[in-house]
C-alpha positions as a Python dict, from the first residue, in 0.01 Angstrom:
ca = {
    (1, 'M'): (0, 0, 0),
    (2, 'R'): (-281, 247, 59),
    (3, 'R'): (-266, 547, -165),
    (4, 'G'): (-490, 843, -229),
    (5, 'Y'): (-556, 1027, -552),
    (6, 'L'): (-632, 1399, -566),
    (7, 'H'): (-807, 1516, -881),
    (8, 'V'): (-837, 1891, -931),
    (9, 'T'): (-1095, 1928, -1207),
    (10, 'R'): (-941, 2120, -1500),
    (11, 'F'): (-651, 2223, -1279),
    (12, 'P'): (-493, 2469, -1530),
    (13, 'V'): (-823, 2653, -1571),
    (14, 'Q'): (-880, 2678, -1195),
    (15, 'R'): (-525, 2802, -1151),
    (16, 'K'): (-580, 3071, -1413),
    (17, 'V'): (-893, 3195, -1239),
    (18, 'I'): (-712, 3201, -904),
    (19, 'E'): (-437, 3414, -1061),
    (20, 'S'): (-694, 3646, -1226),
    (21, 'P'): (-1015, 3654, -1018),
    (22, 'A'): (-1187, 3875, -1279),
    (23, 'L'): (-1205, 3566, -1504),
    (24, 'A'): (-1438, 3382, -1265),
    (25, 'G'): (-1750, 3274, -1452),
    (26, 'Q'): (-1608, 3391, -1786),
    (27, 'P'): (-1561, 3173, -2096),
    (28, 'L'): (-1189, 3104, -2125),
    (29, 'V'): (-958, 2851, -2285),
    (30, 'L'): (-593, 2761, -2260),
    (31, 'V'): (-442, 2699, -2602),
    (32, 'E'): (-126, 2529, -2726),
    (33, 'E'): (52, 2501, -3060),
    (34, 'V'): (-20, 2171, -3236),
    (35, 'R'): (136, 2133, -3583),
    (36, 'G'): (127, 2504, -3644),
    (37, 'Q'): (-230, 2548, -3523),
    (38, 'R'): (-352, 2694, -3196),
    (39, 'R'): (-579, 2436, -3039),
    (40, 'V'): (-774, 2430, -2713),
    (41, 'A'): (-605, 2230, -2437),
    (42, 'F'): (-846, 2319, -2152),
    (43, 'A'): (-1175, 2507, -2139),
    (44, 'S'): (-1376, 2661, -1857),
    (45, 'T'): (-1726, 2547, -1764),
    (46, 'R'): (-1893, 2832, -1950),
    (47, 'A'): (-1686, 2763, -2261),
    (48, 'L'): (-1779, 2394, -2245),
    (49, 'K'): (-2147, 2485, -2222),
    (50, 'A'): (-2104, 2690, -2539),
    (51, 'G'): (-1980, 2379, -2719),
    (52, 'V'): (-1605, 2439, -2699),
    (53, 'R'): (-1412, 2112, -2662),
    (54, 'P'): (-1043, 2035, -2608),
    (55, 'G'): (-871, 1975, -2941),
    (56, 'V'): (-1068, 2223, -3152),
    (57, 'T'): (-888, 2515, -3309),
    (58, 'L'): (-903, 2854, -3142),
    (59, 'T'): (-1080, 2990, -3449),
    (60, 'A'): (-1358, 2733, -3417),
    (61, 'A'): (-1384, 2791, -3043),
    (62, 'T'): (-1416, 3168, -3093),
    (63, 'A'): (-1691, 3110, -3349),
    (64, 'L'): (-1886, 2915, -3085),
    (65, 'E'): (-1825, 3176, -2813),
    (66, 'P'): (-1728, 3523, -2943),
    (67, 'A'): (-1654, 3650, -2590),
    (68, 'L'): (-1394, 3378, -2536),
    (69, 'H'): (-1074, 3467, -2347),
    (70, 'A'): (-768, 3277, -2469),
    (71, 'F'): (-441, 3227, -2282),
    (72, 'P'): (-132, 3018, -2356),
    (73, 'Y'): (-105, 2675, -2199),
    (74, 'R'): (242, 2620, -2048),
    (75, 'P'): (287, 2257, -1938),
    (76, 'K'): (605, 2329, -1740),
    (77, 'D'): (432, 2597, -1533),
    (78, 'E'): (137, 2367, -1468),
    (79, 'A'): (369, 2084, -1362),
    (80, 'R'): (550, 2317, -1124),
    (81, 'A'): (221, 2437, -974),
    (82, 'L'): (103, 2077, -935),
    (83, 'A'): (425, 1990, -753),
    (84, 'A'): (371, 2287, -521),
    (85, 'L'): (22, 2152, -444),
    (86, 'G'): (176, 1814, -365),
    (87, 'E'): (430, 1971, -130),
    (88, 'S'): (151, 2143, 58),
    (89, 'L'): (19, 1797, 152),
    (90, 'L'): (344, 1678, 309),
    (91, 'G'): (215, 1767, 654),
    (92, 'L'): (-46, 1492, 606),
    (93, 'C'): (135, 1232, 395),
    (94, 'P'): (495, 1112, 354),
    (95, 'G'): (513, 1166, -22),
    (96, 'F'): (328, 1236, -347),
    (97, 'Q'): (352, 1148, -716),
    (98, 'R'): (231, 1380, -990),
    (99, 'D'): (-14, 1266, -1255),
    (100, 'A'): (-4, 1565, -1490),
    (101, 'P'): (-185, 1774, -1580),
    (102, 'D'): (-455, 1770, -1312),
    (103, 'G'): (-396, 1503, -1050),
    (104, 'L'): (-154, 1340, -810),
    (105, 'W'): (-124, 1033, -591),
    (106, 'F'): (-28, 1063, -227),
    (107, 'D'): (85, 808, 30),
    (108, 'A'): (-208, 740, 266),
    (109, 'S'): (-21, 507, 500),
    (110, 'A'): (-20, 765, 781),
    (111, 'A'): (-397, 821, 775),
    (112, 'H'): (-435, 674, 1125),
    (113, 'L'): (-246, 975, 1263),
    (114, 'V'): (-525, 1212, 1159),
    (115, 'G'): (-822, 994, 1248),
    (116, 'G'): (-851, 759, 949),
    (117, 'E'): (-870, 771, 572),
    (118, 'P'): (-1199, 966, 545),
    (119, 'E'): (-1054, 1235, 769),
    (120, 'L'): (-731, 1236, 567),
    (121, 'G'): (-930, 1291, 248),
    (122, 'A'): (-1127, 1573, 409),
    (123, 'R'): (-809, 1743, 525),
    (124, 'V'): (-653, 1715, 181),
    (125, 'L'): (-961, 1884, 36),
    (126, 'G'): (-934, 2148, 310),
    (127, 'I'): (-580, 2237, 203),
    (128, 'C'): (-694, 2255, -159),
    (129, 'G'): (-983, 2478, -56),
    (130, 'E'): (-748, 2717, 125),
    (131, 'M'): (-553, 2752, -201),
    (132, 'G'): (-875, 2808, -398),
    (133, 'Y'): (-907, 2468, -571),
    (134, 'R'): (-1212, 2241, -602),
    (135, 'A'): (-1115, 1875, -604),
    (136, 'H'): (-1207, 1511, -536),
    (137, 'V'): (-1015, 1252, -335),
    (138, 'T'): (-1024, 873, -337),
    (139, 'V'): (-821, 640, -114),
    (140, 'A'): (-772, 280, -230),
    (141, 'S'): (-514, 5, -250),
    (142, 'E'): (-461, 30, -628),
    (143, 'A'): (-337, 327, -829),
    (144, 'F'): (-595, 272, -1105),
    (145, 'T'): (-889, 239, -865),
    (146, 'S'): (-804, 557, -675),
    (147, 'R'): (-741, 755, -994),
    (148, 'V'): (-1054, 651, -1185),
    (149, 'L'): (-1291, 692, -890),
    (150, 'A'): (-1152, 1038, -810),
    (151, 'R'): (-1199, 1144, -1173),
    (152, 'H'): (-1533, 979, -1251),
    (153, 'G'): (-1692, 903, -915),
    (154, 'A'): (-1971, 1110, -760),
    (155, 'R'): (-1833, 1158, -409),
    (156, 'R'): (-1587, 1428, -313),
    (157, 'V'): (-1418, 1192, -65),
    (158, 'E'): (-1437, 818, -119),
    (159, 'V'): (-1257, 535, 60),
    (160, 'V'): (-1238, 191, -100),
    (161, 'A'): (-1158, -94, 139),
    (162, 'A'): (-881, -337, 47),
    (163, 'G'): (-1008, -602, -195),
    (164, 'Q'): (-1317, -401, -289),
    (165, 'G'): (-1171, -226, -595),
    (166, 'A'): (-1370, -428, -853),
    (167, 'R'): (-1701, -363, -675),
    (168, 'A'): (-1631, 13, -652),
    (169, 'L'): (-1531, 36, -1019),
    (170, 'A'): (-1818, -174, -1157),
    (171, 'P'): (-2080, 106, -1204),
    (172, 'L'): (-1839, 344, -1383),
    (173, 'P'): (-1885, 401, -1759),
    (174, 'L'): (-1648, 246, -2008),
    (175, 'G'): (-1502, 587, -2089),
    (176, 'A'): (-1332, 586, -1749),
    (177, 'L'): (-1062, 362, -1898),
    (178, 'E'): (-932, 667, -2089),
    (179, 'D'): (-723, 460, -2330),
    (180, 'A'): (-747, 275, -2661),
    (181, 'A'): (-875, -41, -2493),
    (182, 'A'): (-1207, 136, -2427),
    (183, 'K'): (-1283, 136, -2800),
    (184, 'A'): (-1222, -238, -2828),
    (185, 'F'): (-1455, -314, -2539),
    (186, 'S'): (-1711, -70, -2673),
    (187, 'A'): (-1713, -261, -3001),
    (188, 'L'): (-1826, -564, -2803),
    (189, 'G'): (-2130, -373, -2677),
    (190, 'L'): (-1997, -323, -2323),
    (191, 'S'): (-2079, -1, -2136),
    (192, 'T'): (-1942, -31, -1780),
    (193, 'L'): (-1620, -142, -1613),
    (194, 'G'): (-1813, -412, -1429),
    (195, 'E'): (-1907, -573, -1761),
    (196, 'V'): (-1541, -565, -1867),
    (197, 'A'): (-1435, -729, -1539),
    (198, 'A'): (-1685, -1012, -1598),
    (199, 'L'): (-1517, -1122, -1925),
    (200, 'P'): (-1291, -1430, -1926),
    (201, 'A'): (-926, -1323, -1893),
    (202, 'G'): (-806, -1564, -2163),
    (203, 'A'): (-1055, -1442, -2422),
    (204, 'V'): (-965, -1077, -2352),
    (205, 'T'): (-595, -1146, -2397),
    (206, 'A'): (-651, -1347, -2717),
    (207, 'R'): (-866, -1074, -2873),
    (208, 'G'): (-702, -753, -2750),
    (209, 'G'): (-347, -842, -2653),
    (210, 'A'): (-145, -711, -2360),
    (211, 'A'): (-313, -369, -2348),
    (212, 'A'): (-661, -519, -2322),
    (213, 'A'): (-542, -772, -2061),
    (214, 'R'): (-397, -491, -1850),
    (215, 'A'): (-721, -291, -1869),
    (216, 'H'): (-922, -603, -1783),
    (217, 'A'): (-706, -671, -1475),
    (218, 'R'): (-746, -315, -1354),
    (219, 'C'): (-1123, -337, -1385),
    (220, 'R'): (-1104, -644, -1159),
    (221, 'G'): (-911, -442, -898),
    (222, 'V'): (-568, -583, -986),
    (223, 'D'): (-297, -322, -1037),
    (224, 'D'): (72, -345, -953),
    (225, 'T'): (167, 8, -1061),
    (226, 'P'): (442, 122, -820),
    (227, 'F'): (426, 441, -618),
    (228, 'T'): (728, 662, -690),
    (229, 'P'): (745, 968, -462),
    (230, 'E'): (855, 1293, -622),
    (231, 'P'): (1196, 1421, -510),
    (232, 'L'): (1170, 1759, -340),
    (233, 'E'): (1351, 2053, -489),
    (234, 'E'): (1605, 2200, -251),
    (235, 'A'): (1541, 2556, -370),
    (236, 'L'): (1212, 2715, -267),
    (237, 'E'): (1125, 2944, -555),
    (238, 'E'): (807, 3036, -739),
    (239, 'R'): (747, 3249, -1048),
    (240, 'V'): (457, 3371, -1260),
    (241, 'L'): (480, 3497, -1617),
    (242, 'L'): (224, 3775, -1664),
    (243, 'D'): (-10, 3754, -1961),
    (244, 'A'): (98, 4101, -2066),
    (245, 'P'): (369, 4337, -1930),
    (246, 'A'): (221, 4536, -1641),
    (247, 'D'): (289, 4904, -1583),
    (248, 'T'): (58, 4922, -1278),
    (249, 'F'): (80, 4739, -947),
    (250, 'E'): (-256, 4558, -963),
    (251, 'P'): (-151, 4271, -1198),
    (252, 'V'): (171, 4233, -1001),
    (253, 'Q'): (-31, 4214, -680),
    (254, 'F'): (-244, 3928, -815),
    (255, 'A'): (73, 3746, -919),
    (256, 'L'): (223, 3800, -573),
    (257, 'K'): (-83, 3649, -405),
    (258, 'T'): (-58, 3341, -626),
    (259, 'L'): (314, 3304, -561),
    (260, 'L'): (297, 3353, -187),
    (261, 'D'): (-8, 3127, -141),
    (262, 'R'): (184, 2854, -319),
    (263, 'L'): (509, 2928, -137),
    (264, 'G'): (338, 2940, 202),
    (265, 'A'): (173, 2604, 134),
    (266, 'R'): (507, 2450, 36),
    (267, 'L'): (672, 2585, 349),
    (268, 'S'): (390, 2458, 570),
    (269, 'G'): (406, 2116, 409),
    (270, 'R'): (778, 2095, 484),
    (271, 'R'): (727, 2237, 836),
    (272, 'R'): (957, 2528, 749),
    (273, 'A'): (923, 2903, 793),
    (274, 'A'): (1078, 3176, 579),
    (275, 'V'): (1335, 3411, 730),
    (276, 'R'): (1453, 3606, 424),
    (277, 'L'): (1286, 3642, 84),
    (278, 'T'): (1389, 3804, -240),
    (279, 'F'): (1137, 3927, -496),
    (280, 'A'): (1263, 3939, -855),
    (281, 'L'): (1078, 4143, -1117),
    (282, 'R'): (1180, 4076, -1477),
    (283, 'L'): (1117, 4386, -1686),
    (284, 'D'): (1007, 4417, -2046),
    (285, 'P'): (1199, 4402, -2275),
    (286, 'T'): (1514, 4375, -2059),
    (287, 'G'): (1626, 4434, -1704),
    (288, 'E'): (1548, 4297, -1360),
    (289, 'A'): (1482, 4444, -1017),
    (290, 'E'): (1544, 4248, -695),
    (291, 'V'): (1384, 4352, -368),
    (292, 'P'): (1484, 4176, -41),
    (293, 'L'): (1244, 4119, 247),
    (294, 'L'): (1365, 4049, 600),
    (295, 'L'): (1114, 3898, 843),
    (296, 'A'): (1110, 3987, 1211),
    (297, 'R'): (1018, 3629, 1295),
    (298, 'P'): (1019, 3319, 1069),
    (299, 'T'): (676, 3260, 919),
    (300, 'A'): (499, 3055, 654),
    (301, 'R'): (174, 3256, 665),
    (302, 'A'): (94, 3364, 311),
    (303, 'K'): (-130, 3654, 422),
    (304, 'L'): (144, 3813, 631),
    (305, 'L'): (397, 3764, 352),
    (306, 'L'): (158, 3926, 104),
    (307, 'D'): (98, 4228, 331),
    (308, 'L'): (472, 4278, 365),
    (309, 'A'): (526, 4231, -9),
    (310, 'R'): (262, 4493, -87),
    (311, 'H'): (429, 4737, 147),
    (312, 'R'): (772, 4664, 1),
    (313, 'L'): (679, 4669, -367),
    (314, 'G'): (375, 4896, -375),
    (315, 'E'): (578, 5218, -387),
    (316, 'L'): (851, 5080, -612),
    (317, 'R'): (928, 5293, -918),
    (318, 'L'): (1048, 5100, -1223),
    (319, 'A'): (1163, 5228, -1560),
    (320, 'R'): (990, 4951, -1759),
    (321, 'P'): (679, 4733, -1731),
    (322, 'V'): (696, 4406, -1535),
    (323, 'A'): (681, 4087, -1745),
    (324, 'E'): (745, 3822, -1478),
    (325, 'V'): (730, 3806, -1098),
    (326, 'A'): (934, 3560, -892),
    (327, 'V'): (1002, 3502, -524),
    (328, 'R'): (1263, 3282, -363),
    (329, 'V'): (1337, 3189, -5),
    (330, 'D'): (1697, 3280, 74),
    (331, 'A'): (1685, 3151, 432),
    (332, 'H'): (1434, 2943, 624),
    (333, 'D'): (1410, 2778, 962),
    (334, 'E'): (1212, 2507, 1135),
    (335, 'D'): (851, 2601, 1199),
    (336, 'P'): (757, 2457, 1540),
    (337, 'G'): (411, 2614, 1531),
    (338, 'R'): (265, 2836, 1801),
    (339, 'Q'): (28, 2753, 2085),
    (340, 'L'): (-219, 3007, 2211),
    (341, 'A'): (-374, 3016, 2554),
    (342, 'L'): (-750, 2985, 2579),
    (343, 'G'): (-905, 3311, 2466),
    (344, 'D'): (-594, 3439, 2291),
    (345, 'A'): (-616, 3579, 1939),
    (346, 'P'): (-316, 3597, 1704),
    (347, 'A'): (-420, 3925, 1543),
    (348, 'G'): (-203, 4137, 1773),
    (349, 'D'): (106, 3922, 1718),
    (350, 'V'): (53, 3927, 1341),
    (351, 'A'): (22, 4305, 1339),
    (352, 'L'): (339, 4336, 1548),
    (353, 'E'): (530, 4105, 1314),
    (354, 'G'): (417, 4311, 1016),
    (355, 'V'): (531, 4639, 1168),
    (356, 'L'): (866, 4498, 1281),
    (357, 'S'): (935, 4336, 945),
    (358, 'R'): (862, 4661, 767),
    (359, 'L'): (1095, 4851, 997),
    (360, 'A'): (1373, 4594, 963),
    (361, 'T'): (1342, 4582, 585),
    (362, 'T'): (1323, 4960, 545),
    (363, 'L'): (1582, 5070, 802),
    (364, 'G'): (1805, 4764, 818),
    (365, 'E'): (1824, 4476, 1062),
    (366, 'E'): (2064, 4663, 1293),
    (367, 'A'): (1816, 4951, 1335),
    (368, 'L'): (1579, 4731, 1534),
    (369, 'F'): (1706, 4632, 1878),
    (370, 'S'): (1590, 4554, 2228),
    (371, 'A'): (1738, 4510, 2573),
    (372, 'S'): (1916, 4187, 2659),
    (373, 'L'): (1975, 4083, 3020),
    (374, 'E'): (2340, 4073, 3128),
    (375, 'A'): (2495, 3888, 3422),
    (376, 'V'): (2573, 4213, 3605),
    (377, 'H'): (2448, 4313, 3951),
    (378, 'R'): (2458, 4688, 3895),
    (379, 'P'): (2105, 4774, 3770),
    (380, 'E'): (2199, 5030, 3502),
    (381, 'A'): (2448, 4786, 3349),
    (382, 'A'): (2220, 4484, 3356),
    (383, 'H'): (2090, 4548, 3002),
    (384, 'A'): (2264, 4557, 2665),
    (385, 'P'): (2120, 4623, 2317),
    (386, 'R'): (2072, 4327, 2082),
    (387, 'A'): (1891, 4256, 1757),
    (388, 'F'): (1519, 4255, 1827),
    (389, 'H'): (1303, 3947, 1770),
    (390, 'P'): (953, 3907, 1909),
    (391, 'P'): (949, 3685, 2218),
    (392, 'E'): (857, 3323, 2176),
    (393, 'T'): (498, 3244, 2266),
    (394, 'R'): (512, 3032, 2580),
    (395, 'R'): (154, 3050, 2695),
    (396, 'G'): (-108, 2782, 2709),
    (397, 'L'): (-158, 2444, 2868),
    (398, 'L'): (166, 2297, 2735),
    (399, 'S'): (391, 2595, 2799),
    (400, 'P'): (709, 2521, 2995),
    (401, 'V'): (714, 2603, 3363),
    (402, 'G'): (1088, 2585, 3419),
    (403, 'P'): (1361, 2837, 3344),
    (404, 'L'): (1233, 2889, 2988),
    (405, 'A'): (903, 3034, 3098),
    (406, 'P'): (900, 3402, 3201),
    (407, 'G'): (845, 3407, 3573),
    (408, 'P'): (712, 3674, 3805),
    (409, 'A'): (1062, 3776, 3917),
    (410, 'S'): (1196, 3846, 3567),
    (411, 'P'): (1431, 4147, 3598),
    (412, 'A'): (1321, 4269, 3258),
    (413, 'T'): (969, 4347, 3367),
    (414, 'G'): (987, 4376, 3742),
    (415, 'S'): (847, 4163, 4021),
    (416, 'C'): (496, 4130, 4151),
    (417, 'E'): (650, 4072, 4487),
    (418, 'G'): (824, 4408, 4500),
    (419, 'G'): (551, 4610, 4327),
    (420, 'A'): (613, 4922, 4120),
    (421, 'A'): (941, 4999, 4299),
    (422, 'R'): (1109, 4704, 4126),
    (423, 'E'): (1008, 4800, 3773),
    (424, 'R'): (1293, 4884, 3540),
    (425, 'P'): (1283, 5186, 3306),
    (426, 'S'): (1272, 5149, 2929),
    (427, 'R'): (1528, 5431, 2882),
    (428, 'L'): (1849, 5434, 3083),
    (429, 'L'): (2090, 5727, 3085),
    (430, 'A'): (2445, 5648, 2979),
    (431, 'R'): (2564, 5834, 3291),
    (432, 'P'): (2347, 5910, 3596),
    (433, 'A'): (2256, 6280, 3619),
    (434, 'R'): (2298, 6442, 3962),
    (435, 'L'): (1980, 6617, 4071),
    (436, 'D'): (1966, 6957, 4239),
    (437, 'A'): (1719, 6817, 4490),
    (438, 'E'): (1492, 6980, 4746),
    (439, 'V'): (1444, 6748, 5044),
    (440, 'T'): (1271, 6758, 5379),
    (441, 'A'): (1453, 6741, 5711),
    (442, 'S'): (1398, 6365, 5706),
    (443, 'G'): (1551, 6338, 5358),
    (444, 'E'): (1228, 6295, 5162),
    (445, 'L'): (1245, 6425, 4805),
    (446, 'L'): (1013, 6721, 4736),
    (447, 'A'): (1135, 6859, 4400),
    (448, 'A'): (1437, 6863, 4170),
    (449, 'R'): (1588, 7093, 3911),
    (450, 'L'): (1680, 6961, 3567),
    (451, 'A'): (1824, 7186, 3293),
    (452, 'G'): (1741, 7487, 3508),
    (453, 'R'): (1376, 7395, 3548),
    (454, 'R'): (1210, 7295, 3873),
    (455, 'H'): (997, 6978, 3873),
    (456, 'R'): (777, 6903, 4173),
    (457, 'V'): (743, 6545, 4297),
    (458, 'T'): (380, 6431, 4270),
    (459, 'A'): (427, 6063, 4361),
    (460, 'M'): (708, 5843, 4484),
    (461, 'A'): (742, 5466, 4539),
    (462, 'G'): (1029, 5284, 4705),
    (463, 'P'): (1291, 5242, 4821),
    (464, 'E'): (1451, 4938, 4660),
    (465, 'R'): (1785, 4905, 4835),
    (466, 'L'): (2064, 4767, 4618),
    (467, 'G'): (2433, 4732, 4683),
    (468, 'G'): (2726, 4533, 4558),
    (469, 'E'): (3055, 4512, 4373),
    (470, 'W'): (3236, 4571, 4704),
    (471, 'W'): (3522, 4364, 4566),
    (472, 'T'): (3590, 4622, 4290),
    (473, 'D'): (3719, 4980, 4290),
    (474, 'T'): (3366, 5112, 4236),
    (475, 'P'): (3131, 4960, 4496),
    (476, 'Y'): (2777, 5099, 4524),
    (477, 'Q'): (2508, 5129, 4791),
    (478, 'R'): (2187, 5290, 4669),
    (479, 'D'): (1817, 5335, 4742),
    (480, 'Y'): (1615, 5330, 4415),
    (481, 'Y'): (1281, 5506, 4379),
    (482, 'R'): (1017, 5540, 4111),
    (483, 'V'): (942, 5911, 4116),
    (484, 'H'): (677, 6096, 3919),
    (485, 'F'): (793, 6452, 3843),
    (486, 'E'): (550, 6723, 3738),
    (487, 'G'): (617, 6805, 3373),
    (488, 'L'): (862, 6517, 3331),
    (489, 'G'): (669, 6199, 3405),
    (490, 'P'): (783, 5880, 3581),
    (491, 'A'): (1157, 5847, 3639),
    (492, 'W'): (1400, 5607, 3805),
    (493, 'V'): (1596, 5788, 4074),
    (494, 'Y'): (1840, 5664, 4333),
    (495, 'R'): (1995, 5814, 4644),
    (496, 'D'): (2362, 5732, 4670),
    (497, 'G'): (2465, 5591, 5009),
    (498, 'R'): (2812, 5749, 4986),
    (499, 'D'): (2724, 6117, 4941),
    (500, 'G'): (2346, 6119, 5013),
    (501, 'D'): (2267, 6293, 4682),
    (502, 'Y'): (1988, 6200, 4439),
    (503, 'Y'): (2065, 6093, 4081),
    (504, 'L'): (1844, 6044, 3777),
    (505, 'Q'): (1911, 5696, 3631),
    (506, 'G'): (1636, 5653, 3370),
    (507, 'L'): (1287, 5734, 3243),
    (508, 'F'): (975, 5522, 3205),
    (509, 'D'): (766, 5544, 2888),
}
């Protein structure tokens, strides 16, 4: 089996800097309790340059670097974040297996679908880069080979052909074994994995036992470690515990960006899109506030979700500081992706989705509606209100050309064939209003009075002759016109064939 290994160098430290960008370039450590002492678990590059090493006490580390920033190391949070990173890769690979605290294996058997294993590795790094991580990837046939080369190799993306594991591992230093067997081999004067692989297998087993024999086999490119994909959690939820309770929005905003970047990557990896979200703010010392967010159209775009979250939470007034921020997906749908025509830009659609989502969340889903076509011949009854959702994008080279694609004769927008006369108004009157019309001897409309005020006709297009429902008690025979009234604007007017009078049916925006 071909498997890749993704190594995110000092993953917990990188994650901390992503959550708090002000820490970039600063000396920082993550500490944990070990037998009653606070010891360094991970250190940043600047802290390492100052001499701070994992395992030293926080007191000793602070003595080496007085400006050191210290934060608690929470293994469960790191494991959850690592799993989220693995889920973000599911669009490229069938499964992943965590190797806490800073790496994971992924199934590379589908690499041919993206152009080969080098391209797969590059795309994995691209996803990591979008989330703010710097990493290395190795694809090989053995778990040990892929892991060690990703951690100790020089290349950001490396592919080891089947059967070439021993050759690829040979130049690596003995410390790459990362276990007790390295000390035994070091005592023999060995310095590279290639030198270990050259030893007789029987002598290694006799001197070092099963552990040494296993390390020796791995150095020779022999490893039968199974690949066990991680089961996916059904619930899509992310949370961040703030370093200190926040009484301003800025720390909460940083936490939201972290959460939604991670959540968006998980959704994209699963090919899902969020429909409804709930933000939960745990207050200090007690209490919780939940804020729902309804999306106008399902999306997995973290930037759009963050913009909507800022709008929704930015003006929130809470009685206590915020200690923890969480977000969960209450409803999600399949994300089929969207195709743009050549030259299209998604900025307009994104802006529209943002505005609509804000309106729906603030005013309620029922407050946002649009016209739906009805199977009725009478024009003013051919539309009915329905919950509004942006239209599906059906442009581009692969857009459907059948009934699903909007055609030129769509009654919602009018027909190119009939020109302006066949346009339909955006506002229809519940009941047509009879006009006190001034007409010429030939019946041409000159002006009309509405609410006691005279409006002169400045332009007129039509007629569009419509008739029907002769089989009912209310048949109609009408000539429809688009009329521009002075002081009123464009209107939809018809002349009734039964009485010859003019009626106002609707207005154009």
